[in-house]
GROMACS .gro file of C-alpha atoms in nm:
model
  352
    1MET     CA    1   7.056   5.012   7.600
    2THR     CA    2   7.194   5.085   7.195
    3LEU     CA    3   7.061   5.458   7.276
    4ASN     CA    4   7.287   5.453   7.579
    5ILE     CA    5   7.574   5.352   7.412
    6CYS     CA    6   7.538   5.466   7.125
    7THR     CA    7   7.475   5.854   7.350
    8SER     CA    8   7.796   5.724   7.572
    9LEU     CA    9   8.060   5.688   7.337
   10LEU     CA   10   7.919   5.989   7.170
   11LEU     CA   11   8.026   6.168   7.454
   12LEU     CA   12   8.302   6.029   7.508
   13PHE     CA   13   8.455   6.133   7.104
   14LEU     CA   14   8.390   6.497   7.235
   15VAL     CA   15   8.554   6.460   7.579
   16ASN     CA   16   8.872   6.347   7.364
   17SER     CA   17   8.816   6.569   7.109
   18VAL     CA   18   8.865   6.836   7.269
   19TRP     CA   19   9.131   6.714   7.528
   20THR     CA   20   9.286   6.615   7.163
   21ARG     CA   21   9.224   7.011   7.078
   22THR     CA   22   9.385   7.191   7.384
   23VAL     CA   23   9.661   6.949   7.432
   24ARG     CA   24   9.691   7.020   7.056
   25GLN     CA   25   9.695   7.442   7.075
   26VAL     CA   26   9.915   7.429   7.391
   27TYR     CA   27  10.202   7.325   7.201
   28ASP     CA   28  10.083   7.475   6.814
   29GLU     CA   29  10.037   7.817   7.007
   30LEU     CA   30  10.476   7.839   6.966
   31ASP     CA   31  10.627   7.758   6.619
   32PRO     CA   32  10.814   7.458   6.630
   33GLU     CA   33  11.195   7.633   6.566
   34HIS     CA   34  11.080   7.801   6.875
   35TRP     CA   35  10.976   7.554   7.091
   36SER     CA   36  11.254   7.331   6.968
   37HIS     CA   37  11.481   7.680   7.072
   38TYR     CA   38  11.310   7.641   7.455
   39THR     CA   39  11.399   7.354   7.481
   40SER     CA   40  11.762   7.305   7.415
   41GLU     CA   41  11.798   7.657   7.599
   42CYS     CA   42  11.623   7.489   7.921
   43PRO     CA   43  11.875   7.432   8.268
   44ARG     CA   44  11.840   7.029   8.231
   45GLU     CA   45  11.691   7.012   8.608
   46CYS     CA   46  11.401   7.197   8.557
   47PHE     CA   47  11.075   7.249   8.333
   48CYS     CA   48  11.043   7.468   8.053
   49PRO     CA   49  10.617   7.451   8.052
   50PRO     CA   50  10.573   7.459   7.673
   51SER     CA   51  10.240   7.669   7.692
   52PHE     CA   52  10.471   7.961   7.967
   53PRO     CA   53  10.724   8.053   7.739
   54ASN     CA   54  10.805   8.287   8.054
   55ALA     CA   55  10.825   8.105   8.304
   56LEU     CA   56  11.088   7.868   8.486
   57TYR     CA   57  11.024   7.577   8.685
   58CYS     CA   58  11.358   7.476   8.924
   59ASP     CA   59  11.127   7.387   9.266
   60ASN     CA   60  11.250   7.023   9.466
   61LYS     CA   61  11.584   7.012   9.283
   62GLY     CA   62  11.737   6.917   9.562
   63LEU     CA   63  11.968   7.192   9.372
   64LYS     CA   64  12.257   7.408   9.544
   65GLU     CA   65  12.277   7.670   9.352
   66ILE     CA   66  12.142   7.836   9.085
   67PRO     CA   67  12.166   7.730   8.734
   68ALA     CA   68  12.166   7.931   8.396
   69ILE     CA   69  11.872   8.127   8.355
   70PRO     CA   70  11.749   8.176   7.981
   71ALA     CA   71  11.712   8.586   7.895
   72ARG     CA   72  11.323   8.478   7.832
   73ILE     CA   73  11.297   8.392   8.147
   74TRP     CA   74  11.064   8.614   8.349
   75TYR     CA   75  10.893   8.478   8.613
   76LEU     CA   76  11.136   8.247   8.815
   77TYR     CA   77  11.063   7.942   9.047
   78LEU     CA   78  11.376   7.855   9.309
   79GLN     CA   79  11.138   7.765   9.611
   80ASN     CA   80  11.282   7.411   9.812
   81ASN     CA   81  11.637   7.341   9.762
   82LEU     CA   82  11.960   7.391   9.799
   83ILE     CA   83  12.097   7.642   9.812
   84GLU     CA   84  12.302   7.861   9.980
   85SER     CA   85  12.451   8.154   9.755
   86ILE     CA   86  12.310   8.398   9.512
   87SER     CA   87  12.567   8.576   9.227
   88GLU     CA   88  12.615   8.724   8.944
   89LYS     CA   89  12.671   8.481   8.683
   90PRO     CA   90  12.378   8.300   8.663
   91PHE     CA   91  12.112   8.619   8.606
   92VAL     CA   92  12.377   8.818   8.324
   93ASN     CA   93  12.114   8.663   8.107
   94ALA     CA   94  11.819   8.744   8.245
   95THR     CA   95  11.678   9.106   8.233
   96HIS     CA   96  11.411   9.127   8.178
   97LEU     CA   97  11.330   8.857   8.563
   98ARG     CA   98  10.996   8.971   8.704
   99TRP     CA   99  10.999   8.707   9.022
  100ILE     CA  100  11.219   8.451   9.191
  101ASN     CA  101  11.043   8.231   9.523
  102LEU     CA  102  11.352   8.165   9.652
  103ASN     CA  103  11.152   8.051   9.983
  104LYS     CA  104  11.275   7.809  10.161
  105ASN     CA  105  11.659   7.714  10.096
  106LYS     CA  106  11.949   7.796  10.251
  107ILE     CA  107  12.033   8.076  10.135
  108THR     CA  108  12.314   8.361  10.395
  109ASN     CA  109  12.357   8.682  10.406
  110GLY     CA  110  12.718   8.581  10.254
  111GLY     CA  111  12.607   8.371  10.066
  112ILE     CA  112  12.469   8.668   9.857
  113GLU     CA  113  12.732   8.805   9.610
  114SER     CA  114  12.767   9.186   9.634
  115GLY     CA  115  12.514   9.396   9.306
  116ALA     CA  116  12.305   9.038   9.258
  117LEU     CA  117  12.040   9.202   9.302
  118SER     CA  118  12.042   9.541   9.301
  119LYS     CA  119  12.119   9.444   8.871
  120LEU     CA  120  11.820   9.220   8.862
  121LYS     CA  121  11.691   9.590   8.738
  122ARG     CA  122  11.335   9.441   8.637
  123LEU     CA  123  11.282   9.277   8.968
  124LEU     CA  124  10.938   9.353   9.111
  125TYR     CA  125  10.892   9.067   9.342
  126LEU     CA  126  11.177   8.888   9.545
  127PHE     CA  127  11.086   8.634   9.770
  128LEU     CA  128  11.326   8.558  10.045
  129GLU     CA  129  11.144   8.311  10.307
  130ASP     CA  130  11.220   8.087  10.525
  131ASN     CA  131  11.647   8.070  10.444
  132GLU     CA  132  11.873   8.167  10.700
  133LEU     CA  133  11.957   8.567  10.636
  134GLU     CA  134  12.111   8.719  10.962
  135GLU     CA  135  11.976   9.128  10.812
  136VAL     CA  136  11.765   9.218  10.545
  137PRO     CA  137  11.943   9.178  10.186
  138ALA     CA  138  12.126   9.500  10.031
  139PRO     CA  139  12.154   9.682   9.789
  140LEU     CA  140  11.801   9.541   9.685
  141PRO     CA  141  11.643   9.653   9.343
  142VAL     CA  142  11.501   9.983   9.290
  143GLY     CA  143  11.207   9.905   9.052
  144LEU     CA  144  11.107   9.627   9.414
  145GLU     CA  145  10.704   9.574   9.487
  146GLN     CA  146  10.712   9.239   9.692
  147LEU     CA  147  10.958   9.224   9.998
  148ARG     CA  148  10.947   8.879  10.176
  149LEU     CA  149  11.191   8.785  10.398
  150ALA     CA  150  10.934   8.580  10.618
  151ARG     CA  151  11.110   8.328  10.898
  152ASN     CA  152  11.537   8.426  10.865
  153LYS     CA  153  11.676   8.467  11.168
  154ILE     CA  154  11.702   8.850  11.077
  155SER     CA  155  11.806   9.124  11.384
  156ARG     CA  156  11.933   9.317  11.207
  157ILE     CA  157  11.821   9.629  10.908
  158PRO     CA  158  12.113   9.841  10.754
  159GLU     CA  159  12.058  10.207  10.739
  160GLY     CA  160  11.928  10.309  10.446
  161VAL     CA  161  11.817   9.937  10.259
  162PHE     CA  162  11.461  10.083  10.199
  163SER     CA  163  11.582  10.473  10.127
  164ASN     CA  164  11.559  10.423   9.698
  165LEU     CA  165  11.297  10.151   9.679
  166GLU     CA  166  10.974  10.471   9.591
  167ASN     CA  167  10.839  10.155   9.434
  168LEU     CA  168  10.782   9.898   9.774
  169THR     CA  169  10.384   9.840   9.784
  170MET     CA  170  10.454   9.559  10.045
  171LEU     CA  171  10.717   9.389  10.265
  172ASP     CA  172  10.701   9.142  10.495
  173LEU     CA  173  10.932   9.087  10.782
  174HIS     CA  174  10.727   8.885  11.052
  175GLN     CA  175  10.876   8.538  11.215
  176ASN     CA  176  11.214   8.693  11.254
  177SER     CA  177  11.461   8.773  11.576
  178LEU     CA  178  11.362   9.221  11.495
  179LEU     CA  179  11.409   9.401  11.855
  180ASP     CA  180  11.263   9.784  11.862
  181SER     CA  181  11.695   9.871  11.838
  182ALA     CA  182  11.600   9.692  11.524
  183LEU     CA  183  11.366   9.982  11.408
  184GLN     CA  184  11.475  10.303  11.398
  185SER     CA  185  11.296  10.653  11.281
  186ASP     CA  186  11.433  10.629  10.986
  187THR     CA  187  11.446  10.255  10.892
  188PHE     CA  188  11.133  10.251  10.678
  189GLN     CA  189  11.243  10.607  10.491
  190GLY     CA  190  11.174  10.603  10.142
  191LEU     CA  191  10.910  10.384  10.130
  192ASN     CA  192  10.637  10.610  10.047
  193ASN     CA  193  10.416  10.427   9.907
  194LEU     CA  194  10.371  10.105  10.159
  195MET     CA  195  10.063   9.993  10.175
  196GLN     CA  196  10.142   9.675  10.424
  197LEU     CA  197  10.366   9.614  10.676
  198ASN     CA  198  10.415   9.312  10.851
  199ILE     CA  199  10.607   9.279  11.151
  200ALA     CA  200  10.429   9.008  11.415
  201LYS     CA  201  10.584   8.699  11.573
  202ASN     CA  202  10.948   9.023  11.698
  203SER     CA  203  11.012   9.036  11.987
  204LEU     CA  204  10.944   9.463  12.002
  205ARG     CA  205  10.822   9.614  12.301
  206LYS     CA  206  10.680   9.875  12.174
  207MET     CA  207  10.562   9.973  11.891
  208PRO     CA  208  10.807  10.018  11.587
  209LEU     CA  209  10.900  10.423  11.514
  210SER     CA  210  10.778  10.651  11.156
  211ILE     CA  211  10.580  10.407  11.054
  212PRO     CA  212  10.567  10.515  10.668
  213ALA     CA  213  10.185  10.729  10.594
  214ASN     CA  214  10.024  10.551  10.275
  215THR     CA  215  10.007  10.205  10.505
  216LEU     CA  216   9.694  10.088  10.538
  217GLN     CA  217   9.755   9.734  10.684
  218LEU     CA  218   9.963   9.708  11.004
  219PHE     CA  219  10.008   9.408  11.173
  220LEU     CA  220  10.179   9.369  11.459
  221ASP     CA  221  10.096   9.020  11.646
  222ASN     CA  222  10.261   8.789  11.913
  223ASN     CA  223  10.498   9.048  11.975
  224SER     CA  224  10.533   9.137  12.355
  225ILE     CA  225  10.396   9.579  12.276
  226GLU     CA  226  10.277   9.664  12.640
  227VAL     CA  227  10.227  10.045  12.505
  228ILE     CA  228  10.057  10.204  12.265
  229PRO     CA  229  10.211  10.641  12.256
  230GLU     CA  230   9.931  10.880  12.268
  231ASN     CA  231   9.854  10.987  11.890
  232TYR     CA  232  10.026  10.739  11.711
  233PHE     CA  233   9.766  10.698  11.463
  234ASN     CA  234   9.753  11.052  11.362
  235ALA     CA  235  10.167  11.034  11.231
  236ILE     CA  236   9.996  10.671  10.979
  237PRO     CA  237   9.591  10.811  10.904
  238LYS     CA  238   9.517  10.659  10.638
  239VAL     CA  239   9.530  10.282  10.827
  240THR     CA  240   9.294  10.044  10.759
  241PHE     CA  241   9.344   9.678  10.918
  242LEU     CA  242   9.539   9.703  11.273
  243ARG     CA  243   9.680   9.312  11.400
  244LEU     CA  244   9.764   9.377  11.796
  245ASN     CA  245   9.695   9.057  11.811
  246TYR     CA  246   9.900   8.839  12.181
  247ASN     CA  247  10.060   9.093  12.282
  248LYS     CA  248  10.064   9.233  12.660
  249LEU     CA  249   9.838   9.497  12.618
  250SER     CA  250   9.635   9.644  12.940
  251ASP     CA  251   9.388   9.921  12.984
  252ASP     CA  252   9.700  10.155  13.163
  253GLY     CA  253   9.928  10.071  12.804
  254ILE     CA  254   9.634  10.196  12.576
  255PRO     CA  255   9.534  10.611  12.612
  256PRO     CA  256   9.159  10.688  12.609
  257ASN     CA  257   9.092  10.799  12.255
  258VAL     CA  258   9.424  10.595  12.025
  259PHE     CA  259   9.196  10.375  11.842
  260ASN     CA  260   8.862  10.644  11.814
  261VAL     CA  261   9.039  10.657  11.408
  262SER     CA  262   8.778  10.761  11.164
  263SER     CA  263   9.010  10.525  10.888
  264ILE     CA  264   9.099  10.174  11.099
  265LEU     CA  265   8.735   9.942  10.993
  266ASP     CA  266   8.925   9.614  11.133
  267LEU     CA  267   9.085   9.617  11.450
  268GLN     CA  268   9.185   9.333  11.651
  269LEU     CA  269   9.352   9.328  11.992
  270SER     CA  270   9.267   8.983  12.073
  271HIS     CA  271   9.464   8.751  12.346
  272ASN     CA  272   9.611   9.090  12.543
  273GLN     CA  273   9.519   9.154  12.921
  274LEU     CA  274   9.194   9.409  12.808
  275THR     CA  275   8.992   9.444  13.096
  276LYS     CA  276   8.738   9.668  12.986
  277ILE     CA  277   8.700   9.805  12.569
  278PRO     CA  278   8.850  10.091  12.437
  279PRO     CA  279   8.716  10.360  12.293
  280ILE     CA  280   8.658  10.315  11.945
  281ASN     CA  281   8.558  10.442  11.661
  282ALA     CA  282   8.185  10.523  11.414
  283HIS     CA  283   8.333  10.397  11.134
  284LEU     CA  284   8.489  10.078  11.268
  285GLU     CA  285   8.337   9.754  11.131
  286HIS     CA  286   8.556   9.414  11.320
  287LEU     CA  287   8.614   9.454  11.619
  288HIS     CA  288   8.845   9.175  11.791
  289LEU     CA  289   8.897   9.123  12.138
  290ASP     CA  290   8.869   8.805  12.268
  291HIS     CA  291   9.071   8.609  12.543
  292ASN     CA  292   9.112   8.915  12.714
  293ARG     CA  293   9.026   8.978  13.111
  294ILE     CA  294   8.709   9.189  13.006
  295LYS     CA  295   8.371   9.097  13.237
  296SER     CA  296   8.085   9.321  13.117
  297VAL     CA  297   7.969   9.566  12.874
  298ASN     CA  298   7.804   9.870  12.870
  299GLY     CA  299   7.703   9.919  12.560
  300THR     CA  300   7.611  10.299  12.630
  301GLN     CA  301   7.991  10.343  12.694
  302ILE     CA  302   8.096  10.203  12.446
  303CYS     CA  303   7.893  10.286  12.226
  304PRO     CA  304   8.129  10.536  11.940
  305VAL     CA  305   7.711  10.768  11.976
  306SER     CA  306   7.541  10.862  12.213
  307ILE     CA  307   7.265  10.651  12.205
  308ALA     CA  308   6.955  10.901  12.215
  309VAL     CA  309   7.105  11.086  11.910
  310GLU     CA  310   7.146  10.804  11.722
  311GLU     CA  311   6.715  10.688  11.854
  312ASP     CA  312   6.599  11.051  11.711
  313TYR     CA  313   6.806  10.998  11.375
  314GLY     CA  314   6.789  10.622  11.359
  315PHE     CA  315   6.982  10.511  10.999
  316HIS     CA  316   6.951  10.913  10.823
  317GLY     CA  317   7.277  10.971  11.085
  318ASN     CA  318   7.605  10.864  11.102
  319ILE     CA  319   7.489  10.513  11.369
  320PRO     CA  320   7.761  10.350  11.418
  321ARG     CA  321   7.987  10.090  11.091
  322LEU     CA  322   8.030   9.815  11.332
  323ARG     CA  323   7.930   9.417  11.173
  324TYR     CA  324   8.187   9.214  11.419
  325LEU     CA  325   8.202   9.174  11.678
  326ARG     CA  326   8.416   8.857  11.920
  327LEU     CA  327   8.397   8.904  12.294
  328ASP     CA  328   8.507   8.538  12.335
  329GLY     CA  329   8.754   8.392  12.566
  330ASN     CA  330   8.637   8.728  12.780
  331GLU     CA  331   8.440   8.667  13.168
  332ILE     CA  332   8.094   8.787  12.994
  333GLN     CA  333   7.803   8.627  13.098
  334PRO     CA  334   7.488   8.557  12.769
  335PRO     CA  335   7.284   8.742  12.687
  336ILE     CA  336   7.476   9.019  12.484
  337PRO     CA  337   7.300   9.380  12.680
  338LEU     CA  338   6.999   9.493  12.518
  339ASP     CA  339   7.194   9.923  12.472
  340ILE     CA  340   7.468   9.710  12.238
  341MET     CA  341   7.173   9.563  11.961
  342ILE     CA  342   7.078   9.956  12.026
  343CYS     CA  343   7.395  10.075  11.938
  344PHE     CA  344   7.547   9.948  11.614
  345ARG     CA  345   7.269   9.890  11.469
  346LEU     CA  346   7.412   9.712  11.165
  347LEU     CA  347   7.564   9.396  11.402
  348GLN     CA  348   7.570   9.073  11.184
  349ALA     CA  349   7.729   8.870  11.460
  350VAL     CA  350   7.842   8.846  11.824
  351VAL     CA  351   8.108   8.551  11.967
  352ILE     CA  352   8.053   8.587  12.321
   0.00000   0.00000   0.00000
């Protein structure tokens, strides 16, 4: 009994020592004189963590305007407030800002002072999701790497708004009010390094024009797209992840070999109107075709290589790389045809 009590006390002492040392280290990292300075310049509505002196947390404070931002701040959190406008004044000294989160506010285009954003020369990440924007704000900082504008009311993209954003790698416009007319042939001109483009949950009926050539991920779910132009993906030869779930694609709207592209590894066509599996490339690894109108599957017909040739070469040849196949929500009855398994020897999961 005595041994147990001593062991417990020793354990408690060690835990308290570690906790005390950890807390002390947080404050010891800053010189007391500097800490006093940081505290005095921290906006009273916000929180300035001593362990993270380059961050300013002003989220969930009921703010109606942006407070003056200290010069040392790199990361600014203003989400979940009632902010309606963005002006230059709060950012006069904040010349080192890298990250601004303004999600879930009430910002309108009219509330953004001209030049207020573009003057933030070092800004890399700008989050303006869940606001009241009706068009993409302009001008924007030329060094931006990520621009998130999801869940606004955007129906217009001003001409040339992206022309100088050569560093942008991710553009998120999902769940807005974009029509085909909003996406012109030069809309995305200048986005030479874009890797992810998300235009899901809009009102598109056609595939968007002139997607940047380096795009790796293209998300077009929840639109009303009916047709994919022939050779559409030749212009984006690096596209790897393609999502077209919840559209109105039928067999007639898909050219015979439009998805037979070696770069595509993940193809999602769930919740459309297909009655057969479109031709795929041997490099494809994930295929989602659930909730269409497919009645049967013929492995010999959909196999991207000849099964006879595959049997001759075995695993040393260019065998199909499909690992995941989803077919549930169709009219297909199990069991899985044997020729499917013969063709796609790397399959790890089939949902039917």
